[in-house]
Coordinates of C-alpha atoms in Angstrom, one line a residue:
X144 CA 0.0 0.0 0.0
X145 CA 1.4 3.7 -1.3
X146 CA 2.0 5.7 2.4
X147 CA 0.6 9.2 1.8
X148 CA -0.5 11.9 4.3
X149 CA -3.9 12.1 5.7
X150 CA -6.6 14.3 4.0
X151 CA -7.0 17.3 6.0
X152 CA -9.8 20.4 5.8
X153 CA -8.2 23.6 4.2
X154 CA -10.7 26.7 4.2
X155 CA -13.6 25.9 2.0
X156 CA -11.6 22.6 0.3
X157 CA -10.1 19.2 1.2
X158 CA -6.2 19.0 0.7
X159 CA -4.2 16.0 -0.1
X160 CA -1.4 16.7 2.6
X161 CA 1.2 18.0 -0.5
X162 CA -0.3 21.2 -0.9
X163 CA -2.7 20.4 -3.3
X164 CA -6.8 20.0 -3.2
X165 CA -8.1 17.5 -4.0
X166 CA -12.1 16.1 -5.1
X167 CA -13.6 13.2 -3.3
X168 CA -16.2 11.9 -6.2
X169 CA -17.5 8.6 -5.7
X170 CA -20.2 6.5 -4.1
X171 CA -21.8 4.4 -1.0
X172 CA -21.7 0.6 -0.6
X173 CA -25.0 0.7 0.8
X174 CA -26.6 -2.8 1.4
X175 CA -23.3 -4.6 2.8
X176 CA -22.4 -3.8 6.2
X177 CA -25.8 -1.7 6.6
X178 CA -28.0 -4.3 4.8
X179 CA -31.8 -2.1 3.6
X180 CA -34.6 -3.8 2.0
X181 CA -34.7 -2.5 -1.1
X182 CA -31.1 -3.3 -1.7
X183 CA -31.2 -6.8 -2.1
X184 CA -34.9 -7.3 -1.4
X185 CA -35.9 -8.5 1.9
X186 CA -39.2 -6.6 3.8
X187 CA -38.6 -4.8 6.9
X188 CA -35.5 -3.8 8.7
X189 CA -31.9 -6.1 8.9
X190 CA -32.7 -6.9 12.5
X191 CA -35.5 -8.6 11.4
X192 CA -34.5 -10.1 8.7
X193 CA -32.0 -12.0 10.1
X194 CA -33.3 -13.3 13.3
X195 CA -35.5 -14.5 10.2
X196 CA -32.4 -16.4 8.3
X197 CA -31.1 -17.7 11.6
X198 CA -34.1 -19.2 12.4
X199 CA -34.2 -21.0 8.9
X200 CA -30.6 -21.6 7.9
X201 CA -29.4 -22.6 11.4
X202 CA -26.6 -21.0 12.8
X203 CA -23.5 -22.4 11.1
X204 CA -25.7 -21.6 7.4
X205 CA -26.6 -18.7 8.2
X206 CA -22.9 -17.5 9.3
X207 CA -22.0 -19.4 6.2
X208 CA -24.3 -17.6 3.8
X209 CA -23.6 -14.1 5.4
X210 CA -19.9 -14.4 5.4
X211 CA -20.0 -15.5 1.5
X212 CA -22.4 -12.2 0.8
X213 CA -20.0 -9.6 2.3
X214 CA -17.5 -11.3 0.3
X215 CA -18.9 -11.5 -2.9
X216 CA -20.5 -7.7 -2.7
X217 CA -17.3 -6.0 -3.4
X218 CA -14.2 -7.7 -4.5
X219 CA -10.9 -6.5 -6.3
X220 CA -13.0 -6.6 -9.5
X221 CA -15.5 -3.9 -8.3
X222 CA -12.9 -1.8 -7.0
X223 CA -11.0 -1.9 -10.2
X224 CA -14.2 -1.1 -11.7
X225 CA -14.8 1.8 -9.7
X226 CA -11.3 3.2 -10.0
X227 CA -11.6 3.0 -14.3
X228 CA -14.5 5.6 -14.0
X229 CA -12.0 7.7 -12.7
X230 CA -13.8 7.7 -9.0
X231 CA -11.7 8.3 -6.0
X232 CA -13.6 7.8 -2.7
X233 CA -15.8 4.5 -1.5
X234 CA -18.3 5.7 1.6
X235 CA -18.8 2.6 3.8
X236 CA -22.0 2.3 5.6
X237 CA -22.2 -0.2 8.0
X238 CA -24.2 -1.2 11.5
X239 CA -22.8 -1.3 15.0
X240 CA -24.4 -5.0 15.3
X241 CA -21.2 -5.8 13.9
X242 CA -19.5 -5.0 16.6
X243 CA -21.3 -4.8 19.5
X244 CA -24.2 -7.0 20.8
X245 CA -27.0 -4.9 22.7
X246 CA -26.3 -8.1 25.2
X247 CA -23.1 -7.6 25.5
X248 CA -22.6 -4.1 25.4
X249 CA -19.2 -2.3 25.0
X250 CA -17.5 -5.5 24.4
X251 CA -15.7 -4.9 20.7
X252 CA -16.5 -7.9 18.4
X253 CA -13.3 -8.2 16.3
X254 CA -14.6 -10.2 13.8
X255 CA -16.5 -7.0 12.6
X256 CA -13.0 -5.6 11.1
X257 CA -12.8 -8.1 8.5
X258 CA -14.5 -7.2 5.7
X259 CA -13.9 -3.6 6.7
X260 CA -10.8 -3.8 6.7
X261 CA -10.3 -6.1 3.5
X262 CA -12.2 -3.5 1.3
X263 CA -10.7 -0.8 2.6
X264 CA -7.0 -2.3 1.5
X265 CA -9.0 -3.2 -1.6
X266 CA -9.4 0.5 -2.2
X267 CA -6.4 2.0 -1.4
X268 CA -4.8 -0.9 -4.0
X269 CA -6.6 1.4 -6.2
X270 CA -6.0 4.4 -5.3
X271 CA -9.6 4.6 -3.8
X272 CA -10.2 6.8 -0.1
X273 CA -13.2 5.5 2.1
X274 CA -15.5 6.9 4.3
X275 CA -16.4 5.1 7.6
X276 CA -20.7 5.8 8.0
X277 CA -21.5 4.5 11.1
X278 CA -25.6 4.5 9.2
X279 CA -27.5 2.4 12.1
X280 CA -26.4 3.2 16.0
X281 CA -28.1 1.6 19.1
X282 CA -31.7 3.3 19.8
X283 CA -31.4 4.2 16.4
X284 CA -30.8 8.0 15.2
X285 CA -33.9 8.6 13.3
X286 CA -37.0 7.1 12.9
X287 CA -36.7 5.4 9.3
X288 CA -35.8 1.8 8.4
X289 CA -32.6 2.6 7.2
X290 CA -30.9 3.2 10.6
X291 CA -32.2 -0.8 11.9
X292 CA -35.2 1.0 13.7
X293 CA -38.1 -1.5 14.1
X294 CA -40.1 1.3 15.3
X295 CA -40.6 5.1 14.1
X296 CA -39.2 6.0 17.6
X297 CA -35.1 7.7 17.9
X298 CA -34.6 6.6 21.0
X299 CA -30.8 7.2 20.5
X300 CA -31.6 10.9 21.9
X301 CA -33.3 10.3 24.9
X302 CA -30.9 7.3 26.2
X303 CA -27.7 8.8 27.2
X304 CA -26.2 5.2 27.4
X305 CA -27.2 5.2 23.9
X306 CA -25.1 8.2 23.1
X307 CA -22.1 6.6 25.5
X308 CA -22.0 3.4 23.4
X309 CA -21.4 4.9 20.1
X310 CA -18.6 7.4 21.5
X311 CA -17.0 4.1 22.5
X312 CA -17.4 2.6 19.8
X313 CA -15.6 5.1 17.6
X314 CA -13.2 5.6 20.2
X315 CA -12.6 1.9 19.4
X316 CA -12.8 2.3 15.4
X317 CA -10.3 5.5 15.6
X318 CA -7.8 3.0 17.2
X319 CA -7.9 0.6 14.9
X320 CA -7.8 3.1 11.7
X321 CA -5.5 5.9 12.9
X322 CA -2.7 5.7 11.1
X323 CA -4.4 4.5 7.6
X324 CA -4.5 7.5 5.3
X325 CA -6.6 5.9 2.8
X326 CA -9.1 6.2 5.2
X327 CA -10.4 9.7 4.3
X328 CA -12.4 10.3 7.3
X329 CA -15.2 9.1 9.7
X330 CA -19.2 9.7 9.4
X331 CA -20.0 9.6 12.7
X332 CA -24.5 9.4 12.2
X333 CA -26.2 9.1 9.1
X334 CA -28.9 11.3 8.7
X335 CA -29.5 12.3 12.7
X336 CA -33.0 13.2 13.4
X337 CA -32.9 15.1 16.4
X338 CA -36.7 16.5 17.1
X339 CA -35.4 19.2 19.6
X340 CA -32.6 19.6 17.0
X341 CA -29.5 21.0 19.5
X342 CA -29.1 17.8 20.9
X343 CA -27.0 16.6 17.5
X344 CA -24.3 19.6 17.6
X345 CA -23.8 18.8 20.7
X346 CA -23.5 14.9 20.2
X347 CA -20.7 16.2 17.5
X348 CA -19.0 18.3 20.4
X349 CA -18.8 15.5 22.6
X350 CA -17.5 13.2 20.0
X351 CA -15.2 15.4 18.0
X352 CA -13.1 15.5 21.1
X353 CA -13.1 11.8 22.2
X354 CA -12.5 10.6 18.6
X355 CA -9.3 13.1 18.5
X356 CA -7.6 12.3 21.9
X357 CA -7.1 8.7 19.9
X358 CA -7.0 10.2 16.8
X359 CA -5.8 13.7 15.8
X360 CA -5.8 13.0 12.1
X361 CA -9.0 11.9 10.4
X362 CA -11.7 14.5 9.1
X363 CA -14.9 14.0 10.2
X364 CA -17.9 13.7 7.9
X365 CA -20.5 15.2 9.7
X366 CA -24.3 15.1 8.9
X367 CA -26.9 17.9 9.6
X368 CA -30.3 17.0 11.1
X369 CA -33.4 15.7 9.9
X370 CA -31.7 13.6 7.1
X371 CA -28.7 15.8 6.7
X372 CA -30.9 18.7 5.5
X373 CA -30.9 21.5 8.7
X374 CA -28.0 23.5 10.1
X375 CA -30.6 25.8 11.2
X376 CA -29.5 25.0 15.0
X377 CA -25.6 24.6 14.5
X378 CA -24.1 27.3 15.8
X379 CA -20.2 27.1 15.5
X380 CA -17.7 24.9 12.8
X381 CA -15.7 22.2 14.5
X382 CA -11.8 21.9 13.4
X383 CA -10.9 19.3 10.3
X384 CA -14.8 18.6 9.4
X385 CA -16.8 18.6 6.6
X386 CA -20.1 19.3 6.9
X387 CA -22.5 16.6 4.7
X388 CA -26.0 17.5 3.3
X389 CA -28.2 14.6 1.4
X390 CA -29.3 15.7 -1.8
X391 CA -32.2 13.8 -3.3
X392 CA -34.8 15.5 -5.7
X393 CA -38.3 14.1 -5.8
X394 CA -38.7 14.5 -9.3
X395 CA -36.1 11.4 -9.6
X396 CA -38.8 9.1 -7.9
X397 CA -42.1 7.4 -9.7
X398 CA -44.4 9.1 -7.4
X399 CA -42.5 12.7 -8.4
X400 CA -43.0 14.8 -11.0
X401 CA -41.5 13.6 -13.9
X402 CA -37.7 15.8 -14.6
X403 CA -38.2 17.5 -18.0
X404 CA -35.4 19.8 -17.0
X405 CA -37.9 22.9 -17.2
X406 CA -36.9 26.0 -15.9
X407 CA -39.1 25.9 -12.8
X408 CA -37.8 22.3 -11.9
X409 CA -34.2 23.6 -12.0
X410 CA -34.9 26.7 -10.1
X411 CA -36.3 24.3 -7.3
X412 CA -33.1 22.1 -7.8
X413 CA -30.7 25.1 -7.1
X414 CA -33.0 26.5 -4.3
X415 CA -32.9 23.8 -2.7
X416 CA -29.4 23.1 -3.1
X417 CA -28.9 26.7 -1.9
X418 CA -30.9 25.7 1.4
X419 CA -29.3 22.9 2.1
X420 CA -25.1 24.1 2.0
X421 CA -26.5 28.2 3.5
X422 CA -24.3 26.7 6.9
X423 CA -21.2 25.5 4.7
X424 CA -21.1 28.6 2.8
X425 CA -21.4 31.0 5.4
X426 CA -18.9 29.5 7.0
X427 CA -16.3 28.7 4.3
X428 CA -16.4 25.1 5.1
X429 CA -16.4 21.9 2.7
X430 CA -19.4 20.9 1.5
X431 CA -20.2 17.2 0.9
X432 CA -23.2 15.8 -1.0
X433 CA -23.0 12.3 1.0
X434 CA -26.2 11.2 -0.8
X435 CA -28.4 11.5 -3.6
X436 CA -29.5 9.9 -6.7
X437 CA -33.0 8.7 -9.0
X438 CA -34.1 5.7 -8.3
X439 CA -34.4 4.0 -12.3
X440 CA -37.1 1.5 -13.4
X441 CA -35.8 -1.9 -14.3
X442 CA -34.8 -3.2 -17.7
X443 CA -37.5 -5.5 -18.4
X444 CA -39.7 -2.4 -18.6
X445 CA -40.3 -1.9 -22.0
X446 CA -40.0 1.9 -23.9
X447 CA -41.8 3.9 -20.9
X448 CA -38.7 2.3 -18.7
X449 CA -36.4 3.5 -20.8
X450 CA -37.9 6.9 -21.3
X451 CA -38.3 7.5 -17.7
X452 CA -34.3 6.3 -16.9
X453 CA -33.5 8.7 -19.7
X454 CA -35.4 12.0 -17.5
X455 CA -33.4 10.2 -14.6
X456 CA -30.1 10.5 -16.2
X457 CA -30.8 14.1 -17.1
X458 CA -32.0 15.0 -13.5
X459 CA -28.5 13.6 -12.4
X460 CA -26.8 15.5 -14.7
X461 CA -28.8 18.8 -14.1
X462 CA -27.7 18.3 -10.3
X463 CA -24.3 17.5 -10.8
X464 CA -23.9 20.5 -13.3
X465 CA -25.7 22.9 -10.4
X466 CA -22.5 21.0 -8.1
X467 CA -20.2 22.2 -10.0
X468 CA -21.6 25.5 -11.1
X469 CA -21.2 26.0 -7.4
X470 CA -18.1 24.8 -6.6
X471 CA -19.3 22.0 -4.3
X472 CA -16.0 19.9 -4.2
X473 CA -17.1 16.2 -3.6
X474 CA -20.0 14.2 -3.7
X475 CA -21.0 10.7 -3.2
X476 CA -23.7 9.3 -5.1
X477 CA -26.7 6.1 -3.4
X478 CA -25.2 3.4 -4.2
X479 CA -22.9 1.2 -5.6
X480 CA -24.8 -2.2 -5.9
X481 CA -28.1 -4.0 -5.9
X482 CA -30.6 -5.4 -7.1
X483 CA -31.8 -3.2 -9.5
X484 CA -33.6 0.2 -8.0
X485 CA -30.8 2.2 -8.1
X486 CA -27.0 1.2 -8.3
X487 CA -24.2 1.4 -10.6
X488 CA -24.2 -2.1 -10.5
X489 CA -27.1 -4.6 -10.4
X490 CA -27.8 -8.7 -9.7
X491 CA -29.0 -9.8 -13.4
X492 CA -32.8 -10.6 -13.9
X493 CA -30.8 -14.1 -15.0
X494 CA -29.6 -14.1 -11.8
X495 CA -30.2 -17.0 -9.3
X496 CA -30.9 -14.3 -6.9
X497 CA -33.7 -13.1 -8.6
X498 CA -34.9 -15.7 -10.4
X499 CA -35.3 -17.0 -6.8
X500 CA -37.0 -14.0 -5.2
X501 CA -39.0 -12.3 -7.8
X502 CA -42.8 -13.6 -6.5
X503 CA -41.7 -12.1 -3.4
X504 CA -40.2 -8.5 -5.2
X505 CA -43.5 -8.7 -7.0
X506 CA -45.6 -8.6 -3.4
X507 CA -43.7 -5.9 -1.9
X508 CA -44.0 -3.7 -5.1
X509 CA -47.7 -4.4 -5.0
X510 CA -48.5 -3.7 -0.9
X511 CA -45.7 -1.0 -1.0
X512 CA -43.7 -2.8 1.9
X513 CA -40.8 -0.5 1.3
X514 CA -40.3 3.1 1.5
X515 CA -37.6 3.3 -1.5
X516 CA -39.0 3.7 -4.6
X517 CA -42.6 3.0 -4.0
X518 CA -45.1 2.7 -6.9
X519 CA -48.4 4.0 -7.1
X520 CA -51.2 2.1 -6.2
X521 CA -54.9 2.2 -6.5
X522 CA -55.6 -0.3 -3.7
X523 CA -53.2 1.0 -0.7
X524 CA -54.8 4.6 -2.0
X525 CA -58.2 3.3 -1.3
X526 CA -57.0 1.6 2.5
X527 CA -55.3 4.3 3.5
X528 CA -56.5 7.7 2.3
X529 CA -59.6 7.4 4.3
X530 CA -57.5 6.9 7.3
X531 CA -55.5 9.7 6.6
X532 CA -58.2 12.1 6.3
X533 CA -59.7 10.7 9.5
X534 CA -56.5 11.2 11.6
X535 CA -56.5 15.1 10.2
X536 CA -59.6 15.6 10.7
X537 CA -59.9 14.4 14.2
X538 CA -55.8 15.5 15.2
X539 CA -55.4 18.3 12.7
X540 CA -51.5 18.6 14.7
X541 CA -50.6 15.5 13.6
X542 CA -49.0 17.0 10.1
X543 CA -46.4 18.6 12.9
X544 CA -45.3 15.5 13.9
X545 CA -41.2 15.0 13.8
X546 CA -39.9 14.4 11.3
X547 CA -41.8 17.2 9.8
X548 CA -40.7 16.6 6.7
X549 CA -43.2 13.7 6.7
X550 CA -46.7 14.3 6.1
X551 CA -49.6 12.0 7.6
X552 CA -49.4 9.2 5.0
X553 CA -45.6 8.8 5.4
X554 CA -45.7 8.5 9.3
X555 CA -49.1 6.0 8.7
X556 CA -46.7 4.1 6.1
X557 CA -43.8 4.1 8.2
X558 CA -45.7 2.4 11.1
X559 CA -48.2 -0.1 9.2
X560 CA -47.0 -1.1 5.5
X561 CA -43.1 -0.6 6.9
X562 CA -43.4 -2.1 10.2
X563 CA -46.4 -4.0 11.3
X564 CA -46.8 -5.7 7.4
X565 CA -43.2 -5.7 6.9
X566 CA -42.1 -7.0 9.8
X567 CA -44.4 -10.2 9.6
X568 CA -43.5 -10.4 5.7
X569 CA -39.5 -11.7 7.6
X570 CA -40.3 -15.4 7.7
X571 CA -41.8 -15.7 4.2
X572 CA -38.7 -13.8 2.2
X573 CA -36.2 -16.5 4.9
X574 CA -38.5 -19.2 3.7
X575 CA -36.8 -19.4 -0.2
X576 CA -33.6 -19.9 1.3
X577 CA -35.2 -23.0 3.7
X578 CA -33.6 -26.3 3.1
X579 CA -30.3 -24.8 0.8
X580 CA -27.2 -26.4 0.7
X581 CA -24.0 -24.6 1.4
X582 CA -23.6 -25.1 -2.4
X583 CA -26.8 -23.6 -3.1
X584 CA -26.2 -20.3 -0.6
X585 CA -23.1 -20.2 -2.2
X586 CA -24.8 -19.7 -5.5
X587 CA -27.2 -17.3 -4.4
X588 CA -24.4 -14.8 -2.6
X589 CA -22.3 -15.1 -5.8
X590 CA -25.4 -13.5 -7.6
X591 CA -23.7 -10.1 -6.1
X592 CA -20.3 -11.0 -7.7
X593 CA -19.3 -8.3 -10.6
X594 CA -18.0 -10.9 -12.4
X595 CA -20.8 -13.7 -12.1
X596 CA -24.4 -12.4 -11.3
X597 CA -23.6 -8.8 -12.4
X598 CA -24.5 -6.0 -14.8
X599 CA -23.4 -2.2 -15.1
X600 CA -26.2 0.7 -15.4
X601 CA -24.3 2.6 -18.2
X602 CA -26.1 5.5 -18.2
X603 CA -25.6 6.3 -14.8
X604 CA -21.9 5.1 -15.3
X605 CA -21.0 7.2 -18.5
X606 CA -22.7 10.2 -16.4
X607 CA -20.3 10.0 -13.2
X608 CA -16.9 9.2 -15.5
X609 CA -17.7 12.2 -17.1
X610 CA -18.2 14.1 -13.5
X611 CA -15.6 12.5 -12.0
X612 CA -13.1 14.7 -13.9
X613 CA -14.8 17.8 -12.4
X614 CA -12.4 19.4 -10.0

């Protein structure tokens, strides 16, 4: 491995440690360590889902299978991959389960390093930096599924033990990563949801100084509240830290307004843009885009599919052309890899994977089990819009509730279709893996191989090689 200096904050950029700046332009491996439903397409949260495998694959199976699915997601063939579109910086997500049990607490499971730590060398064979998300923490930071939560409660802000448990535990991380350079920095929360909001700055004042007593080096990453949208409450910079917003434009979703790149839809693009990064650019900090993306309808879909990826593409490009317009330095773009919803690269409709799973993909699509990418439907519209205009007629406050970025029907989807229905959907997604060899778990983790069960979106590809040589 090349030994270079660490990446340090200079003013409003990121330098390289020689003097120079330098552009972190890449994306997250979302659905690996952090494992989210719509990903590789299990219902409900990764809690859940895998008390749900244990119970049908058996302990040494289910170890088995899990081990050979980290492995096969990301190889030295992806990260060769990655590095020939000229991108430079892998963000890691990944869940403290790995490394703690909430039965066990503040006992460091080792074992959680390997894979980390084997695609992080990976990276840096390829001249790649990563970013260290810590995206789930215990009590959970928001109230969505990706962060674990089985509930649409945060308890991580009303626990202090909570709070101490992840301190230590990236107390524990900075030990184990302080003197790799190729680790560009750490993400302390994804996508906080603080409802009193001055509770997260002063989470990140508390941990800023315990990560740099072990480590004095590393930048931090550090999210604003309500899905890294609002600095409204952040009062003061911290030293060597970028500040991250999350980027996603409705208009890249099917139940958005279709992107025709009109000039009202790019004046809400900038605007919002604008609202996001105010903190960052008052402040002359770094901005970083840690998420964003379209979400792109699958291949089988005929000519509307196509036409609809196409208004994608061009929604990307419109927001990556306002990044640089602006000067925003790095970005990294949802995700890498799965099945098909949304990544660079995607398990093959040929796939054993999916050939296995599609009834069930076809199910969830139809009850709108997930929250990512959710279809329109005539028969959940006709369950739940009556309920929705009963609970605002009779609790006209309940549009206020936190997060308020949520209207009534997101906060009624978050706790029925996405937990209740979800929740008990676990055992029937376990149930097509009941009864499979190691041979035949093998087989169906390989379908998340580049090289095997693979394909490459090339639209969305040929868009970020082209960006990626944006300084």
């Amino acid at each position: 491995m090349t030994i270079i200096p660490f990446l340090q904050v200079d003013g409003e950029s990121i330098s390289d440690g020689n003097g120079s700046h330098i552009t972190l332009h890449g994306a997250a491996l979302g659905g690996w360590m952090n494992m989210e439903n719509f990903i590789t397409g299990y219902p409900a949260q990764e809690s859940q889902h895998r008390k749900a495998m244990l119970k049908v694959l058996g302990p040494e199976k289910y170890e088995y299978f899990f081990d050979k699915f980290l492995t096969y997601f990301f190889t030295e063939e992806d990260a060769k991959f990655f590095a020939s579109l000229g991108l430079n910086c892998l963000r890691l997500p990944f869940n403290y389960r790995h490394f703690e049990d909430d039965m066990n607490p503040r006992v460091l499971k080792t074992e959680g390093f390997k894979h980390l730590d084997r695609v992080i060398q990976l990276c840096a064979n390829e001249g790649i930096y990563t970013i260290l998300d810590l995206h789930a923490v215990p009590g959970s930071q928001n109230q969505d599924w990706h962060s674990d939560n089985p509930t649409n409660y945060a308890a991580f802000w009303e626990h202090k033990d909570f709070q101490d448990r992840v301190v230590w535990l990236w107390e524990e991380i900075a030990e184990h990563y302080k003197n790799n350079p190729w680790v560009a920095g750490y993400n302390p929360l994804n996508e906080p949801c603080d409802p009193e909001h001055v509770r997260l700055p002063a989470f990140y004042d508390r941990i800023e100084e315990s990560i740099r007593k072990i480590d004095p080096h590393h930048m931090l990453f550090l999210d604003g509240n309500t899905f890294s949208i609002d600095f409204r409450y952040f009062k003061h910079v911290l030293p060597n830290c970028v500040y991250a917003i999350h980027d996603y434009a409705v208009s890249g979703f099917p139940t958005g307004e279709r992107y025709k790149g009109t000039p009202e839809q790019n004046a809400l693009l900038e605007a919002t843009f604008l609202r996001k990064s105010e903190f960052m650019r008052r402040h002359k900090v770094p901005i970083w885009n840690g998420e964003f993306g379209p979400v792109y309808e699958p291949e089988t879909g005929g000519e509307l599919a196509q036409e609809l990826n196409q208004e994608r593409y061009n929604l990307l490009g419109a927001q990556l052309q306002l990044y640089k317009r602006y000067k925003l330095s790095s970005w990294s773009i949802w995700l890498y890899k799965d099945i098909g919803m949304q990544g660079m690269v995607y398990t093959s409709p040929e796939s054993i994977w999916i050939k296995t799973i599609a009834p069930f993909l076809e199910k969830k699509k139809r009850l709108q089990a997930d929250a990512w990418g959710l279809h329109p439907s005539k028969e959940v519209d006709a369950l739940f819009d009556p309920l929705v205009a009963w609970i605002t007629e009779n609790s006209p406050t309940a549009k206020d509730k936190y997060p308020d970025t949520w209207n009534v029907r997101r906060h009624l989807n978050r706790l029925v279709k996405e937990g209740l229905l979800a929740e008990t959907l676990s055992m029937e997604f376990a149930n097509y893996f009941k009864g499979m060899s190691e041979e035949e778990l093998d087989g169906m983790a390989k379908s998340f191989a580049l090289s095997t069960g693979c394909k490459k979106r090339e639209g969305l590809n040929d868009i970020l090689r082209d960006y990626a040589k944006v300084v």
